[in-house]
Tab-separated table of C-alpha atoms in Angstrom:
chain	number	residue	atom	x	y	z
A	1	MET	CA	20.926	49.758	-16.768
A	2	ALA	CA	23.307	47.252	-18.605
A	3	ASP	CA	25.603	49.771	-19.843
A	4	LEU	CA	26.286	50.543	-16.477
A	5	MET	CA	26.816	47.221	-15.071
A	6	PRO	CA	29.152	45.014	-17.500
A	7	ASN	CA	30.712	42.811	-14.973
A	8	THR	CA	29.476	39.854	-13.806
A	9	ASN	CA	27.832	40.060	-10.563
A	10	GLN	CA	26.380	43.345	-12.039
A	11	ALA	CA	24.499	41.520	-14.889
A	12	GLU	CA	23.862	38.631	-12.457
A	13	LEU	CA	22.279	42.153	-10.169
A	14	VAL	CA	20.108	42.311	-13.631
A	15	ASP	CA	18.848	39.046	-13.647
A	16	ALA	CA	17.595	39.542	-9.968
A	17	ILE	CA	15.902	42.988	-10.208
A	18	ASP	CA	14.016	41.632	-13.442
A	19	ALA	CA	12.850	38.374	-10.873
A	20	LEU	CA	11.907	41.126	-8.664
A	21	VAL	CA	9.823	43.111	-11.433
A	22	ALA	CA	7.669	40.173	-11.972
A	23	LEU	CA	7.574	38.745	-8.568
A	24	LEU	CA	5.649	42.734	-7.771
A	25	GLU	CA	3.623	42.632	-10.962
A	26	LEU	CA	2.117	38.865	-9.880
A	27	PRO	CA	-1.975	39.495	-8.954
A	28	ALA	CA	-2.671	40.423	-5.378
A	29	ASP	CA	-4.185	36.724	-4.524
A	30	ASP	CA	-1.607	34.609	-6.321
A	31	GLY	CA	-0.699	33.420	-2.467
A	32	ASP	CA	2.963	31.518	-4.493
A	33	ARG	CA	5.016	33.761	-3.798
A	34	SER	CA	8.056	31.793	-1.730
A	35	THR	CA	10.143	31.477	-4.538
A	36	PRO	CA	13.815	32.931	-4.012
A	37	LEU	CA	15.125	35.447	-5.970
A	38	PRO	CA	18.079	34.547	-8.663
A	39	ASP	CA	21.439	34.721	-6.699
A	40	CYS	CA	24.035	37.456	-6.803
A	41	PRO	CA	27.199	37.400	-5.552
A	42	SER	CA	27.045	40.898	-3.850
A	43	LEU	CA	23.829	40.450	-2.464
A	44	ALA	CA	25.296	37.311	-0.967
A	45	GLY	CA	28.318	38.594	0.121
A	46	LEU	CA	26.522	41.518	1.747
A	47	ALA	CA	24.012	38.978	3.449
A	48	ALA	CA	26.945	37.157	4.982
A	49	MET	CA	28.808	40.274	6.117
A	50	PHE	CA	25.692	41.543	8.162
A	51	GLY	CA	23.634	38.531	8.575
A	52	LEU	CA	20.568	39.288	6.754
A	53	SER	CA	17.436	36.666	5.912
A	54	ALA	CA	16.274	35.912	2.670
A	55	PHE	CA	13.861	38.458	3.130
A	56	GLU	CA	15.908	41.377	4.140
A	57	GLN	CA	18.273	40.341	0.844
A	58	ALA	CA	15.085	40.974	-0.919
A	59	LEU	CA	14.343	44.497	0.519
A	60	VAL	CA	17.644	45.182	-0.267
A	61	LEU	CA	17.716	43.952	-3.720
A	62	LEU	CA	14.182	46.242	-3.714
A	63	CYS	CA	15.526	49.418	-2.794
A	64	ALA	CA	18.609	48.798	-4.956
A	65	GLY	CA	16.566	48.261	-7.888
A	66	ILE	CA	14.740	51.772	-7.332
A	67	GLU	CA	17.457	53.467	-8.115
A	68	LEU	CA	18.756	51.227	-10.449
A	69	ASP	CA	15.856	50.497	-13.268
A	70	ALA	CA	12.594	52.549	-13.806
A	71	ARG	CA	10.677	49.683	-13.995
A	72	VAL	CA	10.479	48.582	-9.725
A	73	ALA	CA	9.149	52.731	-9.450
A	74	ARG	CA	6.006	51.449	-11.953
A	75	ALA	CA	5.392	47.873	-10.237
A	76	CYS	CA	6.094	49.747	-7.000
A	77	ALA	CA	3.036	51.894	-7.835
A	78	ALA	CA	1.290	49.241	-9.386
A	79	ALA	CA	1.263	47.040	-6.292
A	80	THR	CA	0.319	49.781	-4.086
A	81	GLY	CA	-2.750	50.811	-6.913
A	82	ASP	CA	-1.450	54.368	-6.375
A	83	GLU	CA	0.555	56.138	-9.119
A	84	THR	CA	1.879	58.476	-6.260
A	85	ARG	CA	3.754	56.134	-4.043
A	86	ALA	CA	6.407	54.421	-6.769
A	87	TYR	CA	8.880	53.633	-3.701
A	88	PRO	CA	9.643	51.113	-2.017
A	89	THR	CA	7.862	50.689	1.653
A	90	PHE	CA	7.969	47.954	4.230
A	91	ALA	CA	4.430	47.386	3.864
A	92	LEU	CA	4.402	46.648	0.476
A	93	ALA	CA	7.469	44.358	1.035
A	94	LEU	CA	5.505	42.280	3.875
A	95	ALA	CA	3.186	41.917	0.562
A	96	THR	CA	4.686	40.858	-1.602
A	97	LEU	CA	8.518	39.336	-1.223
A	98	PRO	CA	9.290	35.573	0.069
A	99	GLU	CA	9.774	34.560	3.386
A	100	PRO	CA	8.108	38.215	5.202
A	101	HIS	CA	9.010	38.538	8.713
A	102	TRP	CA	8.044	41.606	10.812
A	103	SER	CA	11.865	41.784	12.940
A	104	ALA	CA	13.325	43.017	9.370
A	105	LEU	CA	12.036	46.927	10.441
A	106	GLY	CA	13.227	46.659	13.841
A	107	PRO	CA	15.447	49.088	14.972
A	108	GLU	CA	18.532	46.642	15.932
A	109	SER	CA	17.480	44.186	12.791
A	110	PRO	CA	20.678	44.494	10.381
A	111	LEU	CA	18.740	46.336	7.837
A	112	ARG	CA	18.698	49.310	10.447
A	113	ARG	CA	21.845	48.529	12.765
A	114	TRP	CA	24.298	48.465	10.134
A	115	HIS	CA	22.262	51.494	8.253
A	116	LEU	CA	21.962	49.404	4.665
A	117	ILE	CA	18.900	51.215	4.302
A	118	GLU	CA	17.150	54.069	5.605
A	119	LEU	CA	13.424	55.248	6.724
A	120	ALA	CA	12.066	58.847	5.426
A	121	MET	CA	10.615	59.063	8.406
A	122	THR	CA	7.971	61.538	6.801
A	123	PRO	CA	5.168	62.674	9.591
A	124	GLY	CA	2.081	62.073	9.303
A	125	LEU	CA	2.823	58.437	8.327
A	126	PRO	CA	2.745	55.113	9.950
A	127	LEU	CA	6.258	53.303	9.822
A	128	THR	CA	5.340	50.820	7.585
A	129	ALA	CA	4.172	53.053	5.349
A	130	GLN	CA	7.531	55.291	4.935
A	131	PRO	CA	9.748	55.575	2.064
A	132	LEU	CA	12.844	52.723	2.082
A	133	ALA	CA	15.958	53.975	0.496
A	134	ILE	CA	19.078	51.880	0.308
A	135	ASP	CA	22.567	53.564	1.705
A	136	GLU	CA	24.895	54.637	-1.306
A	137	ARG	CA	27.942	53.195	0.412
A	138	VAL	CA	25.810	49.788	-0.233
A	139	LEU	CA	24.578	50.571	-3.422
A	140	HIS	CA	28.042	50.743	-4.922
A	141	HIS	CA	28.968	47.964	-3.348
A	142	LEU	CA	25.900	45.934	-4.629
A	143	MET	CA	27.501	46.866	-8.461
A	144	GLY	CA	30.964	46.248	-7.538
A	145	LEU	CA	32.387	49.904	-6.623
A	146	ARG	CA	34.553	50.964	-3.895
A	147	GLN	CA	33.339	54.045	-3.664
A	148	PRO	CA	33.745	55.500	0.515
A	149	ALA	CA	30.665	56.221	2.625
A	150	SER	CA	29.981	59.687	2.247
A	151	GLN	CA	29.098	60.045	6.332
A	152	LEU	CA	32.916	59.083	6.398
A	153	ARG	CA	34.237	61.524	4.091
A	154	GLY	CA	36.590	63.455	5.427
A	155	LEU	CA	37.026	61.057	8.711
A	156	THR	CA	39.381	58.716	7.385
A	157	ALA	CA	41.832	57.856	5.157
A	158	PRO	CA	43.509	55.012	3.404
A	159	ILE	CA	47.144	54.133	5.014
A	160	PRO	CA	49.871	52.699	2.774
A	161	PRO	CA	51.290	49.895	3.796
A	162	PRO	CA	55.482	50.471	4.413
A	163	GLU	CA	57.786	49.851	1.641
A	164	GLY	CA	60.677	48.544	4.589
A	165	MET	CA	60.880	48.771	8.689
A	166	VAL	CA	63.834	48.168	11.043
A	167	PRO	CA	63.264	44.695	12.820
A	168	SER	CA	62.266	45.757	15.930
A	169	HIS	CA	59.575	47.277	14.372
A	170	GLU	CA	58.582	44.662	12.194
A	171	ALA	CA	58.628	42.084	15.246
A	172	LEU	CA	56.034	44.630	16.778
A	173	ALA	CA	53.852	43.650	13.544
A	174	ALA	CA	54.228	40.192	13.240
A	175	ARG	CA	53.282	40.280	16.841
A	176	ILE	CA	49.919	42.065	16.013
A	177	ALA	CA	49.006	40.172	13.222
A	178	HIS	CA	49.605	36.924	15.303
A	179	ALA	CA	47.596	38.319	18.130
A	180	TRP	CA	44.404	38.915	15.518
A	181	SER	CA	44.591	35.858	13.836
A	182	ARG	CA	44.082	33.921	16.657
A	183	ALA	CA	41.255	35.799	17.947
A	184	THR	CA	38.235	33.740	17.759
A	185	GLU	CA	35.881	36.687	18.318
A	186	ALA	CA	36.317	40.651	18.309
A	187	PRO	CA	39.927	41.164	18.288
A	188	PRO	CA	42.014	42.705	20.562
A	189	ILE	CA	42.432	46.805	20.420
A	190	VAL	CA	46.022	47.105	19.933
A	191	ILE	CA	47.491	49.974	21.473
A	192	LEU	CA	50.421	51.403	20.615
A	193	SER	CA	52.143	53.747	23.302
A	194	GLY	CA	54.860	56.054	22.287
A	195	HIS	CA	56.424	59.344	20.568
A	196	ASP	CA	57.050	58.218	17.062
A	197	ARG	CA	53.911	58.705	14.857
A	198	GLY	CA	55.282	58.117	11.822
A	199	ALA	CA	56.763	54.418	12.782
A	200	LYS	CA	52.825	53.489	15.198
A	201	ARG	CA	51.520	54.096	11.337
A	202	SER	CA	54.017	52.191	9.665
A	203	ILE	CA	53.188	49.183	12.336
A	204	ALA	CA	50.017	49.221	12.164
A	205	ALA	CA	49.549	49.119	8.279
A	206	SER	CA	52.287	46.319	8.260
A	207	ALA	CA	50.073	44.150	10.663
A	208	ALA	CA	47.222	45.080	8.547
A	209	ALA	CA	48.338	44.164	5.382
A	210	ALA	CA	49.865	40.560	6.914
A	211	LEU	CA	46.813	39.854	7.115
A	212	GLY	CA	45.229	40.865	3.822
A	213	LEU	CA	43.733	43.740	5.587
A	214	GLY	CA	43.934	47.631	4.444
A	215	LEU	CA	44.092	49.896	6.978
A	216	ILE	CA	42.460	53.725	7.050
A	217	SER	CA	42.796	56.577	9.530
A	218	PHE	CA	39.947	57.800	12.060
A	219	ALA	CA	40.370	61.509	13.255
A	220	PRO	CA	39.456	61.033	16.616
A	221	ASP	CA	38.525	65.133	17.601
A	222	ALA	CA	35.535	64.084	15.233
A	223	ILE	CA	33.991	61.647	17.970
A	224	PRO	CA	30.767	62.815	19.016
A	225	THR	CA	29.758	63.794	22.872
A	226	ALA	CA	26.331	62.336	22.114
A	227	PRO	CA	26.237	58.883	22.559
A	228	ALA	CA	23.416	58.370	19.884
A	229	ASP	CA	25.701	60.099	17.265
A	230	ARG	CA	28.921	58.179	18.523
A	231	ALA	CA	26.926	54.901	18.206
A	232	THR	CA	25.870	55.464	14.563
A	233	LEU	CA	29.685	56.228	13.853
A	234	ALA	CA	30.799	53.643	15.281
A	235	ARG	CA	28.120	50.949	13.132
A	236	LEU	CA	29.113	52.942	10.187
A	237	CYS	CA	32.889	52.315	10.891
A	238	GLU	CA	31.999	48.593	11.455
A	239	ARG	CA	30.807	48.415	8.143
A	240	GLU	CA	33.068	50.036	5.907
A	241	SER	CA	35.495	47.483	7.803
A	242	ALA	CA	33.427	44.615	6.649
A	243	LEU	CA	32.485	46.270	3.111
A	244	SER	CA	35.883	47.198	2.633
A	245	ASN	CA	38.347	44.233	4.399
A	246	VAL	CA	39.980	47.594	6.456
A	247	ALA	CA	41.481	47.489	10.294
A	248	LEU	CA	41.324	51.158	11.948
A	249	PHE	CA	43.804	53.140	13.220
A	250	VAL	CA	42.786	55.680	15.642
A	251	ASP	CA	45.778	58.756	16.555
A	252	ALA	CA	45.536	60.380	19.487
A	253	THR	CA	49.055	60.527	19.815
A	254	ASP	CA	48.070	64.224	19.594
A	255	LEU	CA	44.411	64.513	21.117
A	256	ASP	CA	44.758	67.209	23.452
A	257	GLY	CA	42.402	66.996	26.672
A	258	ASP	CA	40.149	63.700	27.649
A	259	LEU	CA	40.523	60.429	25.858
A	260	ALA	CA	37.304	59.390	27.337
A	261	PRO	CA	35.323	59.779	23.890
A	262	VAL	CA	37.721	57.827	22.132
A	263	ILE	CA	37.803	55.257	25.093
A	264	ARG	CA	33.467	55.661	24.783
A	265	PHE	CA	33.716	54.773	20.623
A	266	ILE	CA	36.180	51.825	20.555
A	267	ASP	CA	34.342	50.116	23.288
A	268	GLU	CA	31.312	50.416	21.183
A	269	THR	CA	32.871	48.489	17.554
A	270	VAL	CA	33.814	44.964	17.181
A	271	MET	CA	35.959	45.623	14.383
A	272	SER	CA	39.984	45.697	14.217
A	273	VAL	CA	40.884	48.573	16.390
A	274	LEU	CA	44.644	49.930	16.370
A	275	VAL	CA	45.138	53.156	18.864
A	276	ALA	CA	48.100	55.271	18.935
A	277	VAL	CA	48.896	57.107	22.407
A	278	ARG	CA	51.563	58.678	23.647
A	279	GLU	CA	51.227	56.648	27.468
A	280	THR	CA	47.979	54.510	27.889
A	281	LEU	CA	44.795	54.040	27.280
A	282	PRO	CA	42.880	53.569	30.463
A	283	GLY	CA	39.388	52.204	31.037
A	284	LEU	CA	38.598	50.150	27.814
A	285	ARG	CA	36.150	47.446	28.125
A	286	ARG	CA	37.501	45.444	25.586
A	287	PRO	CA	40.694	43.076	25.626
A	288	ALA	CA	43.519	45.069	24.586
A	289	MET	CA	47.254	44.327	24.334
A	290	THR	CA	49.807	47.647	24.852
A	291	LEU	CA	52.739	47.695	23.089
A	292	SER	CA	55.818	50.325	23.401
A	293	VAL	CA	57.115	51.692	19.885
A	294	SER	CA	60.783	53.273	20.522
A	295	ARG	CA	62.659	55.157	18.081
A	296	PRO	CA	65.190	52.565	16.581
A	297	ALA	CA	68.302	52.929	17.433
A	298	ALA	CA	71.318	54.408	15.009
A	299	ALA	CA	72.624	50.930	14.673
């Protein structure tokens, strides 16, 4: 594993997994499991982004370790006394990891709300015995790699900042950056109205760059109509926003038909979102600011 992890963060991840293996190998009757695992910058950053407790951090590490170090699988099997159960479960985590708490398994817990780990949901197994797996995007993040989430592949694409803009468009980008920089909670939705799609993309990318954010486009016609699927997609976009430090640009300029799915999708997020439309986007519950983007005059 060391060959796969050359940088400092990855070396510290190796140290944390070493400590995890030692913890899993403690005798079952050893009551002292309160010693915290070593710090790992990427894991600590993940905890700060999504509000993870010490136990939830350890559970993420356990699920990452099963992918990165064969010793973790052997330790899981040994801890359960069953060679066929060489995988993490919530029951195993409760019995072996520091500061355990039942709420970490809840559907609205950070681990499941943000799809940091997934339950296999194997028929016939109780919830606490379901195999747990780390999401691929989260594993890459822990290893210091930036790889797009597989669930968003084909739905998003990066938008680079423009090399230059006319002064009127620069002023609009500055207004957006100012409004977002002053937001104390979720930033207001920015609605860019008008017919010049290229100008709206450039303004959005420039505003994001002014705040040190990247910008990714999102295909609005891919928004599911089923509420549960739409909520899942919103969570994945928010997770990507946090992991990659990006804002979302939804170009609905040429979207035919009802804009209600776009509105509902945006209302279910708390991330930084810019929406391009021809005229307006009525019915948003989140605070919003609308800016009209005009084609620049010849001068």
